[in-house]
PDB file of C-alpha atoms in Angstrom:
ATOM      1  CA  ASN A   1     125.097 108.096 113.923  1.00 62.00           C
ATOM      2  CA  GLU A   2     127.888 110.759 113.756  1.00 65.00           C
ATOM      3  CA  SER A   3     131.204 110.543 115.310  1.00 69.00           C
ATOM      4  CA  ARG A   4     133.592 113.623 116.141  1.00 71.00           C
ATOM      5  CA  PRO A   5     137.035 113.043 117.743  1.00 72.00           C
ATOM      6  CA  ILE A   6     137.664 114.607 121.376  1.00 68.00           C
ATOM      7  CA  ASN A   7     141.652 114.136 121.778  1.00 69.00           C
ATOM      8  CA  GLY A   8     144.196 112.564 119.975  1.00 66.00           C
ATOM      9  CA  SER A   9     142.746 108.918 121.817  1.00 71.00           C
ATOM     10  CA  SER A  10     139.333 109.621 121.890  1.00 79.00           C
ATOM     11  CA  ILE A  11     135.865 109.528 119.486  1.00 83.00           C
ATOM     12  CA  SER A  12     132.909 110.310 120.591  1.00 86.00           C
ATOM     13  CA  ASN A  13     129.634 108.571 118.633  1.00 84.00           C
ATOM     14  CA  THR A  14     125.800 110.114 118.769  1.00 87.00           C
ATOM     15  CA  CYS A  15     124.027 106.384 118.356  1.00 87.00           C
ATOM     16  CA  THR A  16     120.088 106.852 118.241  1.00 90.00           C
ATOM     17  CA  ILE A  17     117.526 103.794 117.975  1.00 91.00           C
ATOM     18  CA  THR A  18     114.263 104.932 115.937  1.00 92.00           C
ATOM     19  CA  SER A  19     111.274 102.887 114.487  1.00 94.00           C
ATOM     20  CA  GLN A  20     109.360 104.408 111.457  1.00 92.00           C
ATOM     21  CA  PHE A  21     105.888 102.533 110.939  1.00 92.00           C
ATOM     22  CA  ILE A  22     105.360 101.387 107.540  1.00 93.00           C
ATOM     23  CA  ASN A  23     101.960 100.327 105.982  1.00 92.00           C
ATOM     24  CA  SER A  24     101.391  97.313 103.734  1.00 91.00           C
ATOM     25  CA  SER A  25     101.564  99.736 100.651  1.00 91.00           C
ATOM     26  CA  GLY A  26     105.546 100.114 102.010  1.00 90.00           C
ATOM     27  CA  VAL A  27     104.672 103.921 103.039  1.00 91.00           C
ATOM     28  CA  ALA A  28     105.854 105.355 105.999  1.00 91.00           C
ATOM     29  CA  MET A  29     102.814 106.839 108.227  1.00 90.00           C
ATOM     30  CA  GLY A  30     104.043 109.514 110.298  1.00 88.00           C
ATOM     31  CA  GLU A  31     107.779 110.776 112.306  1.00 90.00           C
ATOM     32  CA  PRO A  32     110.253 108.022 112.945  1.00 90.00           C
ATOM     33  CA  LYS A  33     110.341 106.962 116.674  1.00 92.00           C
ATOM     34  CA  LEU A  34     113.225 107.709 119.122  1.00 91.00           C
ATOM     35  CA  HIS A  35     113.485 104.604 121.274  1.00 89.00           C
ATOM     36  CA  TYR A  36     116.937 105.409 122.822  1.00 86.00           C
ATOM     37  CA  GLN A  37     119.963 107.784 122.476  1.00 88.00           C
ATOM     38  CA  ALA A  38     123.741 107.608 124.025  1.00 88.00           C
ATOM     39  CA  GLU A  39     127.194 109.024 123.490  1.00 85.00           C
ATOM     40  CA  VAL A  40     129.594 106.377 122.645  1.00 85.00           C
ATOM     41  CA  ILE A  41     133.426 107.185 123.553  1.00 82.00           C
ATOM     42  CA  VAL A  42     135.767 105.350 122.507  1.00 80.00           C
ATOM     43  CA  SER A  43     139.451 105.762 124.656  1.00 75.00           C
ATOM     44  CA  ASN A  44     143.267 104.473 123.456  1.00 69.00           C
ATOM     45  CA  GLU A  45     144.234 106.257 126.655  1.00 64.00           C
ATOM     46  CA  LYS A  46     146.458 103.447 128.922  1.00 59.00           C
ATOM     47  CA  GLN A  47     145.007 105.414 132.113  1.00 52.00           C
ATOM     48  CA  SER A  48     141.186 105.196 131.259  1.00 55.00           C
ATOM     49  CA  LEU A  49     141.161 101.530 130.380  1.00 64.00           C
ATOM     50  CA  ALA A  50     142.049 100.024 134.005  1.00 75.00           C
ATOM     51  CA  LYS A  51     140.596 101.050 137.184  1.00 83.00           C
ATOM     52  CA  ARG A  52     140.555  98.977 140.991  1.00 81.00           C
ATOM     53  CA  ILE A  53     138.017  99.234 143.870  1.00 80.00           C
ATOM     54  CA  GLU A  54     138.656 101.901 146.513  1.00 70.00           C
ATOM     55  CA  PRO A  55     141.106 100.618 148.948  1.00 58.00           C
ATOM     56  CA  GLY A  56     138.876  99.444 152.187  1.00 56.00           C
ATOM     57  CA  THR A  57     136.164  98.592 150.688  1.00 61.00           C
ATOM     58  CA  LEU A  58     135.453  95.163 151.295  1.00 56.00           C
ATOM     59  CA  LEU A  59     135.074  92.097 148.934  1.00 57.00           C
ATOM     60  CA  PRO A  60     133.415  89.479 150.550  1.00 52.00           C
ATOM     61  CA  ASP A  61     133.883  85.710 150.118  1.00 51.00           C
ATOM     62  CA  THR A  62     131.895  84.915 147.071  1.00 45.00           C
ATOM     63  CA  SER A  63     131.410  81.226 148.818  1.00 46.00           C
ATOM     64  CA  SER A  64     130.129  82.697 152.527  1.00 42.00           C
ATOM     65  CA  ILE A  65     126.370  83.567 152.456  1.00 44.00           C
ATOM     66  CA  GLY A  66     124.127  83.648 150.438  1.00 51.00           C
ATOM     67  CA  ILE A  67     121.199  81.934 148.422  1.00 54.00           C
ATOM     68  CA  GLY A  68     123.349  79.378 147.202  1.00 52.00           C
ATOM     69  CA  GLU A  69     123.044  78.162 143.795  1.00 54.00           C
ATOM     70  CA  LYS A  70     120.308  75.830 143.898  1.00 51.00           C
ATOM     71  CA  ASP A  71     118.424  78.599 145.586  1.00 61.00           C
ATOM     72  CA  THR A  72     118.176  80.914 142.909  1.00 71.00           C
ATOM     73  CA  SER A  73     115.172  79.777 141.484  1.00 71.00           C
ATOM     74  CA  LEU A  74     113.919  82.409 143.988  1.00 76.00           C
ATOM     75  CA  ILE A  75     114.671  84.843 141.615  1.00 79.00           C
ATOM     76  CA  TYR A  76     114.332  83.034 137.946  1.00 76.00           C
ATOM     77  CA  HIS A  77     110.835  82.748 138.229  1.00 76.00           C
ATOM     78  CA  PRO A  78     108.222  83.667 135.688  1.00 73.00           C
ATOM     79  CA  GLN A  79     107.019  86.285 137.813  1.00 74.00           C
ATOM     80  CA  ARG A  80     110.162  87.907 138.815  1.00 78.00           C
ATOM     81  CA  LEU A  81     113.207  87.421 137.106  1.00 79.00           C
ATOM     82  CA  PHE A  82     112.292  85.842 133.324  1.00 78.00           C
ATOM     83  CA  MET A  83     115.757  85.222 131.928  1.00 74.00           C
ATOM     84  CA  ASP A  84     116.900  81.434 131.214  1.00 74.00           C
ATOM     85  CA  GLY A  85     119.770  80.146 129.271  1.00 76.00           C
ATOM     86  CA  VAL A  86     122.318  82.514 127.851  1.00 81.00           C
ATOM     87  CA  PHE A  87     121.082  85.289 130.117  1.00 86.00           C
ATOM     88  CA  LYS A  88     120.842  83.110 133.469  1.00 88.00           C
ATOM     89  CA  THR A  89     124.083  84.848 135.138  1.00 91.00           C
ATOM     90  CA  ILE A  90     123.128  85.865 139.015  1.00 91.00           C
ATOM     91  CA  HIS A  91     124.369  82.073 140.422  1.00 90.00           C
ATOM     92  CA  ASP A  92     124.286  83.268 144.236  1.00 87.00           C
ATOM     93  CA  ILE A  93     123.918  86.503 146.285  1.00 86.00           C
ATOM     94  CA  ILE A  94     126.407  86.787 148.555  1.00 85.00           C
ATOM     95  CA  SER A  95     125.111  90.039 151.274  1.00 84.00           C
ATOM     96  CA  PHE A  96     122.232  92.644 151.459  1.00 85.00           C
ATOM     97  CA  ASP A  97     121.563  95.160 153.896  1.00 83.00           C
ATOM     98  CA  GLY A  98     118.850  96.852 152.818  1.00 84.00           C
ATOM     99  CA  LYS A  99     121.541  99.213 150.866  1.00 88.00           C
ATOM    100  CA  LYS A 100     124.152  96.986 148.866  1.00 90.00           C
ATOM    101  CA  LEU A 101     123.478  94.309 147.377  1.00 91.00           C
ATOM    102  CA  ILE A 102     126.567  91.884 146.145  1.00 90.00           C
ATOM    103  CA  THR A 103     125.681  89.078 143.722  1.00 91.00           C
ATOM    104  CA  LYS A 104     127.927  86.023 142.230  1.00 92.00           C
ATOM    105  CA  ILE A 105     127.758  87.109 138.001  1.00 93.00           C
ATOM    106  CA  ALA A 106     129.057  84.246 135.902  1.00 93.00           C
ATOM    107  CA  ASP A 107     128.716  83.673 132.369  1.00 91.00           C
ATOM    108  CA  ARG A 108     128.451  79.853 131.713  1.00 89.00           C
ATOM    109  CA  SER A 109     125.837  79.163 129.498  1.00 86.00           C
ATOM    110  CA  ARG A 110     126.497  76.485 126.561  1.00 83.00           C
ATOM    111  CA  ALA A 111     123.172  77.624 124.610  1.00 82.00           C
ATOM    112  CA  ALA A 112     123.638  79.336 121.802  1.00 81.00           C
ATOM    113  CA  ILE A 113     123.051  83.373 121.181  1.00 82.00           C
ATOM    114  CA  PHE A 114     121.850  83.158 118.109  1.00 84.00           C
ATOM    115  CA  ALA A 115     120.974  80.459 115.335  1.00 83.00           C
ATOM    116  CA  ASP A 116     123.073  80.911 112.403  1.00 85.00           C
ATOM    117  CA  ASP A 117     126.270  82.717 115.196  1.00 83.00           C
ATOM    118  CA  PRO A 118     126.325  80.916 117.922  1.00 79.00           C
ATOM    119  CA  CYS A 119     129.307  82.912 119.713  1.00 79.00           C
ATOM    120  CA  PRO A 120     129.124  86.848 118.137  1.00 81.00           C
ATOM    121  CA  GLU A 121     131.976  88.798 118.687  1.00 81.00           C
ATOM    122  CA  PHE A 122     130.430  91.684 120.720  1.00 81.00           C
ATOM    123  CA  VAL A 123     132.271  94.783 121.216  1.00 77.00           C
ATOM    124  CA  THR A 124     130.830  94.728 124.920  1.00 81.00           C
ATOM    125  CA  ASP A 125     130.528  92.001 126.762  1.00 88.00           C
ATOM    126  CA  VAL A 126     126.376  91.830 126.845  1.00 90.00           C
ATOM    127  CA  VAL A 127     125.611  88.932 128.730  1.00 91.00           C
ATOM    128  CA  LEU A 128     127.727  89.551 132.034  1.00 95.00           C
ATOM    129  CA  LEU A 129     126.435  93.557 131.569  1.00 94.00           C
ATOM    130  CA  ASP A 130     122.343  92.014 131.590  1.00 93.00           C
ATOM    131  CA  GLY A 131     123.510  90.194 134.613  1.00 94.00           C
ATOM    132  CA  MET A 132     124.111  93.482 136.113  1.00 95.00           C
ATOM    133  CA  PHE A 133     121.115  95.118 135.214  1.00 95.00           C
ATOM    134  CA  GLN A 134     119.261  92.662 136.793  1.00 93.00           C
ATOM    135  CA  THR A 135     120.292  92.821 139.709  1.00 94.00           C
ATOM    136  CA  GLY A 136     118.139  95.912 139.927  1.00 94.00           C
ATOM    137  CA  GLY A 137     115.646  93.462 139.413  1.00 91.00           C
ATOM    138  CA  VAL A 138     117.036  91.347 142.306  1.00 91.00           C
ATOM    139  CA  PHE A 139     116.915  94.298 144.201  1.00 92.00           C
ATOM    140  CA  GLU A 140     113.873  95.245 144.341  1.00 91.00           C
ATOM    141  CA  PHE A 141     112.471  91.713 144.974  1.00 87.00           C
ATOM    142  CA  LEU A 142     114.581  91.648 148.707  1.00 87.00           C
ATOM    143  CA  THR A 143     112.591  95.566 148.815  1.00 89.00           C
ATOM    144  CA  ASP A 144     109.902  96.937 147.315  1.00 88.00           C
ATOM    145  CA  SER A 145     108.644  93.665 145.816  1.00 87.00           C
ATOM    146  CA  PHE A 146     108.345  95.758 142.288  1.00 87.00           C
ATOM    147  CA  VAL A 147     108.809  94.326 139.189  1.00 87.00           C
ATOM    148  CA  VAL A 148     110.844  96.998 136.493  1.00 90.00           C
ATOM    149  CA  LEU A 149     112.895  97.167 133.336  1.00 90.00           C
ATOM    150  CA  PRO A 150     115.495  99.296 132.861  1.00 90.00           C
ATOM    151  CA  TYR A 151     115.159 102.740 131.050  1.00 91.00           C
ATOM    152  CA  LYS A 152     118.165 105.782 131.541  1.00 91.00           C
ATOM    153  CA  ILE A 153     121.793 105.297 132.214  1.00 93.00           C
ATOM    154  CA  LYS A 154     124.144 107.901 133.329  1.00 93.00           C
ATOM    155  CA  SER A 155     127.200 106.598 131.973  1.00 92.00           C
ATOM    156  CA  LEU A 156     128.919 102.995 131.385  1.00 92.00           C
ATOM    157  CA  LYS A 157     132.694 102.784 131.134  1.00 90.00           C
ATOM    158  CA  PHE A 158     134.087  99.111 129.901  1.00 89.00           C
ATOM    159  CA  PHE A 159     137.258  98.589 131.260  1.00 90.00           C
ATOM    160  CA  LYS A 160     138.182  94.686 130.190  1.00 88.00           C
ATOM    161  CA  ARG A 161     136.278  91.707 129.028  1.00 89.00           C
ATOM    162  CA  GLY A 162     134.635  89.063 131.021  1.00 92.00           C
ATOM    163  CA  VAL A 163     136.706  85.148 130.554  1.00 91.00           C
ATOM    164  CA  LYS A 164     133.066  82.558 130.353  1.00 91.00           C
ATOM    165  CA  ASP A 165     132.879  79.876 133.523  1.00 92.00           C
ATOM    166  CA  VAL A 166     134.667  82.555 135.841  1.00 94.00           C
ATOM    167  CA  ASP A 167     132.673  84.199 138.374  1.00 93.00           C
ATOM    168  CA  TYR A 168     132.562  88.063 138.912  1.00 95.00           C
ATOM    169  CA  ILE A 169     131.398  90.366 142.020  1.00 93.00           C
ATOM    170  CA  CYS A 170     128.646  92.311 141.418  1.00 95.00           C
ATOM    171  CA  ILE A 171     127.901  95.496 143.632  1.00 94.00           C
ATOM    172  CA  THR A 172     124.604  97.153 143.334  1.00 95.00           C
ATOM    173  CA  THR A 173     123.578  99.935 145.465  1.00 95.00           C
ATOM    174  CA  ARG A 174     120.523 101.616 145.283  1.00 95.00           C
ATOM    175  CA  VAL A 175     120.826 106.200 145.131  1.00 95.00           C
ATOM    176  CA  SER A 176     117.759 107.261 144.868  1.00 94.00           C
ATOM    177  CA  SER A 177     113.834 106.028 145.074  1.00 93.00           C
ATOM    178  CA  ASP A 178     110.806 107.640 144.343  1.00 92.00           C
ATOM    179  CA  ASP A 179     107.082 106.860 143.626  1.00 90.00           C
ATOM    180  CA  GLU A 180     108.194 105.460 138.896  1.00 94.00           C
ATOM    181  CA  THR A 181     111.361 104.604 139.210  1.00 94.00           C
ATOM    182  CA  ASP A 182     114.451 103.725 141.532  1.00 95.00           C
ATOM    183  CA  THR A 183     118.429 104.348 140.754  1.00 96.00           C
ATOM    184  CA  PHE A 184     121.509 102.222 141.308  1.00 97.00           C
ATOM    185  CA  ASP A 185     124.950 102.453 141.045  1.00 97.00           C
ATOM    186  CA  ILE A 186     126.489  99.202 140.295  1.00 97.00           C
ATOM    187  CA  ASP A 187     130.012  97.859 139.990  1.00 95.00           C
ATOM    188  CA  LEU A 188     131.729  94.646 138.293  1.00 95.00           C
ATOM    189  CA  VAL A 189     134.719  93.251 139.508  1.00 94.00           C
ATOM    190  CA  ASP A 190     137.311  90.716 139.449  1.00 92.00           C
ATOM    191  CA  SER A 191     138.266  88.596 143.077  1.00 87.00           C
ATOM    192  CA  ASP A 192     140.990  91.210 143.092  1.00 87.00           C
ATOM    193  CA  GLY A 193     138.508  94.548 142.785  1.00 89.00           C
ATOM    194  CA  ASN A 194     140.124  94.798 139.319  1.00 92.00           C
ATOM    195  CA  TYR A 195     136.649  96.687 137.308  1.00 93.00           C
ATOM    196  CA  LEU A 196     135.287  95.185 134.411  1.00 94.00           C
ATOM    197  CA  MET A 197     132.477  97.573 134.206  1.00 94.00           C
ATOM    198  CA  GLU A 198     130.605 101.091 135.976  1.00 94.00           C
ATOM    199  CA  LEU A 199     127.337 101.678 135.584  1.00 95.00           C
ATOM    200  CA  VAL A 200     126.140 105.138 137.235  1.00 95.00           C
ATOM    201  CA  GLU A 201     122.837 106.089 137.582  1.00 96.00           C
ATOM    202  CA  PHE A 202     121.210 103.250 136.511  1.00 95.00           C
ATOM    203  CA  GLN A 203     117.227 103.833 136.398  1.00 96.00           C
ATOM    204  CA  MET A 204     114.572 101.903 136.469  1.00 94.00           C
ATOM    205  CA  VAL A 205     110.913 102.089 135.658  1.00 94.00           C
ATOM    206  CA  LYS A 206     108.813 100.215 138.250  1.00 93.00           C
ATOM    207  CA  LEU A 207     106.005  98.605 136.565  1.00 90.00           C
ATOM    208  CA  ASN A 208     103.711  96.438 139.028  1.00 88.00           C
ATOM    209  CA  ARG A 209     104.287  95.211 142.472  1.00 88.00           C
ATOM    210  CA  LEU A 210     104.517  91.546 142.928  1.00 85.00           C
ATOM    211  CA  PRO A 211     100.953  89.666 144.207  1.00 84.00           C
ATOM    212  CA  ASP A 212     101.526  88.341 148.249  1.00 85.00           C
ATOM    213  CA  ASP A 213     102.125  85.014 147.457  1.00 81.00           C
ATOM    214  CA  GLU A 214     104.895  85.704 144.913  1.00 83.00           C
ATOM    215  CA  ARG A 215     107.106  88.198 147.004  1.00 83.00           C
ATOM    216  CA  ILE A 216     110.089  86.618 148.121  1.00 79.00           C
ATOM    217  CA  LYS A 217     111.519  89.173 150.811  1.00 77.00           C
ATOM    218  CA  GLU A 218     110.194  86.874 153.588  1.00 75.00           C
ATOM    219  CA  MET A 219     111.499  84.341 152.500  1.00 72.00           C
ATOM    220  CA  VAL A 220     115.833  85.661 152.411  1.00 66.00           C
ATOM    221  CA  VAL A 221     117.254  86.614 155.520  1.00 64.00           C
ATOM    222  CA  PHE A 222     120.653  87.947 155.560  1.00 59.00           C
TER     223      PHE A 222
END
């Protein structure tokens, strides 16, 4: 909606998503409703376009442990994660210790995103980013058994795009929790520890707790 320069190489864009109810006669009713707003900063500074995971941070062998490819039906289920096709991006739970969840994420789908534009050139990597969001839901299924949805993001940084059919490591850490929301820091890196995306204080709102017969935390042991 509005752009302004921050310095010589960065531009800040204020963006909003609103809706307006219009009746059958074409008359707008009431005031527009704000659903989302964000500040999007685009930078060409080289130092801001690269980041590597901190030295000493363990990057596990992606084939070592976890639920495995064949058992992702534990998480992709109509009562848990309902995504399929293009957005079925979590391919393994590598490790989980109750505080940090490490998963394998990849864009392997051959399905079209839109019927009239099967492979759109998005500015952001929407498929892998949605997979990062999904890991917050998986974290819940392995702990409190809540169904959650994205609510708020403090900051999201894009460093480089992912490549189709390449496996990436997603590190999801719960930083706070209350009766209504859970908040996560989520990092997506390649096998060498180079960042693709960094999600800080990603807040998810709790909708409802899974019924006893739909819970999986007792079924997955790490």
